[in-house]
Short mmCIF file of C-alpha atoms in Angstrom, two decimals:
data_model
loop_
_atom_site.label_atom_id
_atom_site.label_comp_id
_atom_site.label_asym_id
_atom_site.label_seq_id
_atom_site.Cartn_x
_atom_site.Cartn_y
_atom_site.Cartn_z
CA UNK A 1 -116.92 -257.16 -22.42
CA UNK A 2 -116.45 -258.12 -18.61
CA UNK A 3 -113.11 -256.52 -18.64
CA UNK A 4 -114.64 -252.89 -19.63
CA UNK A 5 -116.11 -251.54 -16.43
CA UNK A 6 -113.01 -252.62 -14.38
CA UNK A 7 -110.64 -250.99 -16.83
CA UNK A 8 -112.84 -247.70 -16.91
CA UNK A 9 -112.88 -247.81 -13.23
CA UNK A 10 -109.09 -248.28 -13.08
CA UNK A 11 -108.68 -245.23 -15.69
CA UNK A 12 -110.95 -242.94 -13.56
CA UNK A 13 -108.89 -243.74 -10.59
CA UNK A 14 -105.88 -243.06 -11.90
CA UNK A 15 -107.05 -239.51 -13.40
CA UNK A 16 -108.61 -238.84 -9.64
CA UNK A 17 -104.95 -239.60 -8.41
CA UNK A 18 -103.21 -237.13 -11.13
CA UNK A 19 -105.79 -234.47 -10.33
CA UNK A 20 -105.02 -234.72 -6.51
CA UNK A 21 -101.43 -234.82 -6.81
CA UNK A 22 -101.62 -231.99 -9.50
CA UNK A 23 -103.45 -229.67 -7.25
CA UNK A 24 -101.45 -230.61 -4.09
CA UNK A 25 -98.07 -230.09 -5.50
CA UNK A 26 -98.11 -226.84 -7.58
CA UNK A 27 -94.91 -225.04 -8.30
CA UNK A 28 -95.67 -221.44 -7.94
CA UNK A 29 -93.18 -218.81 -9.02
CA UNK A 30 -91.56 -217.25 -6.09
CA UNK A 31 -88.23 -216.24 -7.27
CA UNK A 32 -85.51 -217.48 -9.94
CA UNK A 33 -84.67 -220.29 -7.11
CA UNK A 34 -88.22 -221.51 -7.65
CA UNK A 35 -87.13 -222.11 -11.52
CA UNK A 36 -83.93 -223.39 -10.72
CA UNK A 37 -84.95 -225.85 -8.49
CA UNK A 38 -87.75 -227.09 -10.40
CA UNK A 39 -85.49 -227.80 -13.34
CA UNK A 40 -82.66 -229.27 -11.24
CA UNK A 41 -85.32 -231.77 -10.10
CA UNK A 42 -86.55 -232.41 -13.41
CA UNK A 43 -83.06 -232.95 -14.74
CA UNK A 44 -81.92 -235.27 -11.68
CA UNK A 45 -84.95 -237.70 -11.97
CA UNK A 46 -84.28 -238.18 -15.49
CA UNK A 47 -88.05 -238.51 -16.37
CA UNK A 48 -88.39 -235.33 -18.55
CA UNK A 49 -85.45 -236.52 -20.59
CA UNK A 50 -86.66 -240.04 -21.02
CA UNK A 51 -89.97 -238.78 -22.31
CA UNK A 52 -88.98 -235.70 -24.24
CA UNK A 53 -85.51 -236.38 -25.43
CA UNK A 54 -82.86 -233.61 -25.44
CA UNK A 55 -85.17 -230.97 -26.60
CA UNK A 56 -87.22 -229.63 -23.73
CA UNK A 57 -89.62 -227.65 -26.07
CA UNK A 58 -92.51 -228.21 -28.49
CA UNK A 59 -92.17 -229.98 -31.92
CA UNK A 60 -92.95 -228.42 -35.39
CA UNK A 61 -95.30 -230.54 -37.28
CA UNK A 62 -95.86 -228.45 -40.47
CA UNK A 63 -98.70 -226.27 -41.59
CA UNK A 64 -101.07 -228.01 -41.94
CA UNK A 65 -99.57 -230.44 -39.11
CA UNK A 66 -98.84 -234.02 -40.25
CA UNK A 67 -98.18 -237.00 -38.29
CA UNK A 68 -94.77 -237.07 -37.17
CA UNK A 69 -92.52 -239.03 -34.59
CA UNK A 70 -92.39 -236.76 -31.18
CA UNK A 71 -88.92 -236.48 -30.99
CA UNK A 72 -88.20 -236.07 -34.54
CA UNK A 73 -90.53 -233.15 -34.49
CA UNK A 74 -88.36 -231.40 -31.86
CA UNK A 75 -85.18 -231.63 -33.89
CA UNK A 76 -87.51 -230.42 -36.83
CA UNK A 77 -88.53 -227.40 -35.00
CA UNK A 78 -84.99 -226.13 -34.32
CA UNK A 79 -84.11 -226.24 -38.10
CA UNK A 80 -87.34 -224.58 -38.86
CA UNK A 81 -86.58 -221.70 -36.64
CA UNK A 82 -83.05 -221.76 -38.12
CA UNK A 83 -84.67 -221.11 -41.43
CA UNK A 84 -87.34 -218.66 -40.22
CA UNK A 85 -84.77 -216.63 -38.46
CA UNK A 86 -82.30 -216.51 -41.32
CA UNK A 87 -79.70 -218.16 -39.24
CA UNK A 88 -78.85 -220.55 -42.28
CA UNK A 89 -77.49 -217.72 -44.30
CA UNK A 90 -74.62 -216.90 -41.57
CA UNK A 91 -71.10 -218.38 -41.89
CA UNK A 92 -69.67 -221.06 -39.71
CA UNK A 93 -68.02 -219.57 -36.51
CA UNK A 94 -71.06 -217.28 -36.09
CA UNK A 95 -71.09 -216.81 -32.05
CA UNK A 96 -74.77 -217.81 -30.74
CA UNK A 97 -75.73 -217.34 -26.96
CA UNK A 98 -78.62 -219.85 -26.32
CA UNK A 99 -80.74 -218.29 -23.66
CA UNK A 100 -82.46 -220.85 -21.52
CA UNK A 101 -80.52 -223.96 -23.29
CA UNK A 102 -82.15 -226.60 -20.88
CA UNK A 103 -79.77 -229.89 -21.71
CA UNK A 104 -78.40 -228.46 -24.56
CA UNK A 105 -80.36 -230.08 -27.49
CA UNK A 106 -80.88 -226.82 -29.58
CA UNK A 107 -77.26 -225.80 -28.96
CA UNK A 108 -75.63 -228.93 -30.18
CA UNK A 109 -77.63 -228.74 -33.36
CA UNK A 110 -76.76 -225.34 -33.86
CA UNK A 111 -73.26 -226.13 -33.48
CA UNK A 112 -73.04 -229.52 -35.19
CA UNK A 113 -75.18 -229.04 -38.32
CA UNK A 114 -74.28 -225.28 -38.91
CA UNK A 115 -70.80 -224.88 -37.60
CA UNK A 116 -71.64 -221.90 -34.99
CA UNK A 117 -69.85 -221.28 -31.93
CA UNK A 118 -72.70 -221.62 -29.19
CA UNK A 119 -72.79 -220.64 -25.53
CA UNK A 120 -75.84 -222.15 -23.72
CA UNK A 121 -76.98 -220.55 -20.41
CA UNK A 122 -79.52 -221.79 -17.92
CA UNK A 123 -80.57 -220.98 -14.27
CA UNK A 124 -80.33 -224.68 -13.68
CA UNK A 125 -76.77 -226.29 -12.25
CA UNK A 126 -78.20 -229.94 -13.05
CA UNK A 127 -78.99 -228.85 -16.56
CA UNK A 128 -75.60 -227.57 -17.22
CA UNK A 129 -74.15 -230.47 -15.83
CA UNK A 130 -76.33 -232.78 -17.99
CA UNK A 131 -75.73 -230.70 -21.23
CA UNK A 132 -72.10 -230.87 -20.51
CA UNK A 133 -72.31 -234.77 -20.41
CA UNK A 134 -74.44 -234.96 -23.64
CA UNK A 135 -72.25 -232.93 -25.77
CA UNK A 136 -69.48 -234.73 -27.60
CA UNK A 137 -65.89 -233.37 -27.73
CA UNK A 138 -65.38 -231.50 -30.92
CA UNK A 139 -68.97 -230.06 -30.80
CA UNK A 140 -68.31 -226.22 -30.41
CA UNK A 141 -71.12 -225.94 -27.53
CA UNK A 142 -70.19 -224.80 -23.94
CA UNK A 143 -72.62 -224.37 -21.05
CA UNK A 144 -72.76 -222.26 -17.90
CA UNK A 145 -75.06 -221.13 -15.28
CA UNK A 146 -76.55 -217.79 -15.81
CA UNK A 147 -79.60 -215.48 -15.16
CA UNK A 148 -81.24 -214.28 -18.35
CA UNK A 149 -82.63 -211.30 -16.04
CA UNK A 150 -79.10 -210.13 -15.67
CA UNK A 151 -76.65 -211.62 -18.24
CA UNK A 152 -73.13 -211.81 -17.14
CA UNK A 153 -71.77 -210.91 -20.80
CA UNK A 154 -70.59 -207.45 -21.71
CA UNK A 155 -72.63 -205.30 -24.28
CA UNK A 156 -72.12 -206.64 -27.94
CA UNK A 157 -70.84 -210.12 -27.13
CA UNK A 158 -72.63 -212.23 -29.78
CA UNK A 159 -73.65 -212.58 -33.48
CA UNK A 160 -77.05 -214.02 -32.69
CA UNK A 161 -79.11 -214.30 -29.39
CA UNK A 162 -81.73 -217.36 -29.55
CA UNK A 163 -84.02 -218.39 -27.01
CA UNK A 164 -86.94 -221.18 -27.05
CA UNK A 165 -89.61 -221.02 -24.34
CA UNK A 166 -87.87 -219.09 -21.56
CA UNK A 167 -89.81 -216.29 -21.48
CA UNK A 168 -92.75 -217.44 -19.17
CA UNK A 169 -90.32 -217.76 -16.58
CA UNK A 170 -89.26 -214.24 -16.64
CA UNK A 171 -90.75 -212.11 -13.93
CA UNK A 172 -90.04 -208.73 -15.66
CA UNK A 173 -90.56 -209.02 -19.42
CA UNK A 174 -89.08 -205.84 -20.36
CA UNK A 175 -86.00 -206.40 -18.45
CA UNK A 176 -85.61 -209.84 -20.32
CA UNK A 177 -86.19 -207.93 -23.54
CA UNK A 178 -83.32 -205.19 -22.68
CA UNK A 179 -80.80 -208.02 -21.59
CA UNK A 180 -81.62 -209.94 -25.12
CA UNK A 181 -80.83 -206.92 -27.13
CA UNK A 182 -77.92 -205.88 -25.04
CA UNK A 183 -75.65 -208.52 -25.59
CA UNK A 184 -76.25 -208.62 -29.35
CA UNK A 185 -73.60 -206.87 -31.57
CA UNK A 186 -74.66 -203.97 -33.99
CA UNK A 187 -76.35 -205.69 -36.79
CA UNK A 188 -76.61 -209.12 -34.88
CA UNK A 189 -79.65 -211.22 -34.96
CA UNK A 190 -82.15 -211.76 -32.06
CA UNK A 191 -84.44 -215.17 -32.69
CA UNK A 192 -86.99 -215.96 -30.04
CA UNK A 193 -89.83 -218.68 -29.61
CA UNK A 194 -92.03 -218.49 -26.87
CA UNK A 195 -95.46 -219.55 -25.13
CA UNK A 196 -97.58 -216.46 -25.21
CA UNK A 197 -100.96 -215.53 -23.83
CA UNK A 198 -103.72 -213.62 -26.11
CA UNK A 199 -103.50 -209.90 -25.88
CA UNK A 200 -105.82 -209.19 -22.98
CA UNK A 201 -105.52 -205.57 -23.87
CA UNK A 202 -107.83 -206.36 -27.11
CA UNK A 203 -109.64 -209.07 -25.65
CA UNK A 204 -109.73 -209.44 -21.82
CA UNK A 205 -109.84 -213.01 -20.30
CA UNK A 206 -113.33 -213.97 -19.10
CA UNK A 207 -114.65 -215.75 -15.96
CA UNK A 208 -113.21 -219.17 -17.24
CA UNK A 209 -110.09 -218.09 -18.68
CA UNK A 210 -108.75 -216.45 -15.79
CA UNK A 211 -108.64 -219.79 -13.41
CA UNK A 212 -106.94 -221.70 -16.39
CA UNK A 213 -104.32 -219.14 -17.08
CA UNK A 214 -103.54 -219.20 -13.30
CA UNK A 215 -103.11 -222.89 -13.27
CA UNK A 216 -100.84 -222.70 -16.27
CA UNK A 217 -98.84 -220.19 -14.50
CA UNK A 218 -98.66 -222.05 -11.01
CA UNK A 219 -97.86 -225.42 -12.07
CA UNK A 220 -94.55 -224.87 -13.97
CA UNK A 221 -92.96 -221.72 -12.07
CA UNK A 222 -94.25 -219.12 -14.56
CA UNK A 223 -94.35 -215.74 -13.24
CA UNK A 224 -96.66 -214.33 -16.25
CA UNK A 225 -97.00 -214.88 -20.08
CA UNK A 226 -96.47 -211.94 -22.35
CA UNK A 227 -98.70 -211.65 -25.68
CA UNK A 228 -97.00 -211.76 -29.15
CA UNK A 229 -98.04 -207.96 -29.44
CA UNK A 230 -96.82 -207.17 -25.98
CA UNK A 231 -93.06 -208.57 -26.06
CA UNK A 232 -92.79 -207.15 -29.63
CA UNK A 233 -93.52 -203.68 -28.09
CA UNK A 234 -91.07 -204.27 -25.25
CA UNK A 235 -88.25 -205.29 -27.69
CA UNK A 236 -88.80 -202.10 -29.68
CA UNK A 237 -89.07 -200.04 -26.57
CA UNK A 238 -85.27 -201.18 -25.51
CA UNK A 239 -84.33 -198.56 -28.42
CA UNK A 240 -81.76 -201.29 -29.69
CA UNK A 241 -83.97 -202.86 -32.48
CA UNK A 242 -82.99 -201.74 -36.04
CA UNK A 243 -86.39 -201.17 -37.99
CA UNK A 244 -89.25 -203.54 -36.74
CA UNK A 245 -89.47 -206.79 -34.82
CA UNK A 246 -90.97 -209.41 -37.10
CA UNK A 247 -93.31 -211.60 -35.52
CA UNK A 248 -95.14 -215.21 -36.49
CA UNK A 249 -97.63 -217.28 -34.84
CA UNK A 250 -96.68 -221.38 -34.70
CA UNK A 251 -99.62 -222.27 -32.70
CA UNK A 252 -101.00 -224.43 -35.42
CA UNK A 253 -97.45 -225.97 -36.37
CA UNK A 254 -96.67 -226.81 -32.59
CA UNK A 255 -100.18 -227.90 -31.32
CA UNK A 256 -99.84 -231.49 -31.58
CA UNK A 257 -97.04 -231.76 -29.20
CA UNK A 258 -99.44 -231.46 -26.08
CA UNK A 259 -101.06 -234.41 -26.70
CA UNK A 260 -98.09 -236.25 -28.01
CA UNK A 261 -96.47 -235.56 -24.92
CA UNK A 262 -99.13 -237.42 -23.07
CA UNK A 263 -99.14 -240.18 -25.44
CA UNK A 264 -95.33 -240.94 -24.81
CA UNK A 265 -96.22 -242.29 -21.32
CA UNK A 266 -98.74 -244.76 -22.76
CA UNK A 267 -96.31 -245.69 -25.96
CA UNK A 268 -93.33 -246.27 -23.76
CA UNK A 269 -94.20 -248.26 -20.72
CA UNK A 270 -90.50 -249.07 -19.97
CA UNK A 271 -90.70 -245.85 -18.16
CA UNK A 272 -92.94 -247.52 -15.63
CA UNK A 273 -90.02 -250.08 -14.88
CA UNK A 274 -87.36 -247.52 -15.11
CA UNK A 275 -88.72 -244.87 -12.97
CA UNK A 276 -91.14 -247.04 -10.68
CA UNK A 277 -94.12 -245.90 -8.48
CA UNK A 278 -92.65 -242.41 -7.67
CA UNK A 279 -91.73 -241.91 -11.15
CA UNK A 280 -95.33 -242.75 -12.54
CA UNK A 281 -97.03 -240.55 -10.09
CA UNK A 282 -94.69 -237.60 -10.95
CA UNK A 283 -95.52 -238.17 -14.64
CA UNK A 284 -99.31 -238.46 -13.83
CA UNK A 285 -99.41 -235.33 -12.13
CA UNK A 286 -98.20 -233.35 -15.47
CA UNK A 287 -101.08 -234.89 -17.44
CA UNK A 288 -103.60 -232.15 -16.21
CA UNK A 289 -101.40 -229.29 -17.12
CA UNK A 290 -100.72 -230.64 -20.55
CA UNK A 291 -104.39 -231.16 -21.25
CA UNK A 292 -105.01 -227.61 -19.95
CA UNK A 293 -102.01 -226.31 -22.36
CA UNK A 294 -103.82 -227.94 -25.23
CA UNK A 295 -106.95 -226.68 -24.67
CA UNK A 296 -105.49 -223.04 -24.11
CA UNK A 297 -103.63 -223.26 -27.18
CA UNK A 298 -106.33 -224.73 -29.32
CA UNK A 299 -108.93 -222.01 -28.11
CA UNK A 300 -106.66 -219.30 -28.59
CA UNK A 301 -106.08 -218.16 -25.09
CA UNK A 302 -102.48 -218.95 -25.38
CA UNK A 303 -100.35 -218.55 -28.78
CA UNK A 304 -96.97 -219.77 -29.98
CA UNK A 305 -95.11 -216.86 -30.76
CA UNK A 306 -91.86 -216.30 -33.03
CA UNK A 307 -90.01 -213.20 -32.84
CA UNK A 308 -87.12 -211.70 -35.20
CA UNK A 309 -85.03 -208.49 -34.45
CA UNK A 310 -81.91 -206.92 -35.51
CA UNK A 311 -79.59 -204.89 -33.17
CA UNK A 312 -79.25 -201.29 -34.54
CA UNK A 313 -76.08 -199.09 -34.21
CA UNK A 314 -75.93 -196.68 -31.43
CA UNK A 315 -79.27 -197.98 -29.98
CA UNK A 316 -81.21 -197.38 -33.20
#
C-alpha cells in the first residue's frame, strides 16, 4: 500500500493542472472565425480524431444504455438517426446536405451504406481537407467550406438536410432554422440531432446552474444552447414546415459518451507517445468540460434533442 499515497498525489496534481489549463485557455465564442479556428486546431493536431474517431459526436448506447465500444456507439448513432428520421425508406441517389459534417464520418456512412449523394459542409477548412483525405474514391460524398448561417445553395436544393451537434455554434437559432429549411426541396426531410438546454422559460436556471452553463458555452465556442421546445418552435416559425416538427429526447441513449470520452485517454495510453507532453496537456484540459457535460446532461440541465420536419409547398 506504500504506493497509494504517491499515486493519489499524482492524480490530484494532474487534476489541478487540468483545471488550471482549462480555466486559462477558454475558447469563448466571438464570431464564426472562433469556431473555425477551434476546429482547424483540433483537426490539425489529430488528437480529437485519435480518441473520437471519424465521428465528432456522441454515441448511441440503446435504451436502457448497454455497454458498448465507444467508436462503435458513434457509428450506431448514425444508423439509429437514419431509422428515426425515416431516411432508410429513401431511395439511392437521394441528395443529402450534411450541415456541420466534421471530418465526414456521417457523410461517408450515408453515402456508402445507403447510396445517398452527400454534400458535407463545415466552417473549418482543415476539416474539409481531412474529410476529403478520408473519403475513398467511389463514395458519393463531397465536402466544402460553407457557413450554416448563410448557406451558399439555392432554395430547394436537397431532398434531405441532416445535422448533428452543429446548432450550439450558431449565434442566431432562428436564422439557422430558416437556412436549414430553405435549402430543402418541397416534401424534403430535415433531421437534426443537437445538444440542448432545459427550457428556461418553464424552469429558469438557478444560482448553481448559470455558471455551469456559462462554462459549457465558453469552453467549446458555443454562443448559446437552444431548448428542444424552443428550436422546434423556431423551425415552425419559418413558415416552411409541413404539419408539425417531431421531437425526441435521446439524453439517456447518449449519456455514457461523456465518461467514455475520458476513459479513452486511459484505455489508449499510446496517445501519450504519439502526441507527447503538449498533446497530453491539451487532452487533459478537456476533462473538466467533459465532466461538466456529464453532470449537466445527467441532472437535466442539458438534453439531447432530436428534430424531424418536412418542408411544405409554398411555405406551408
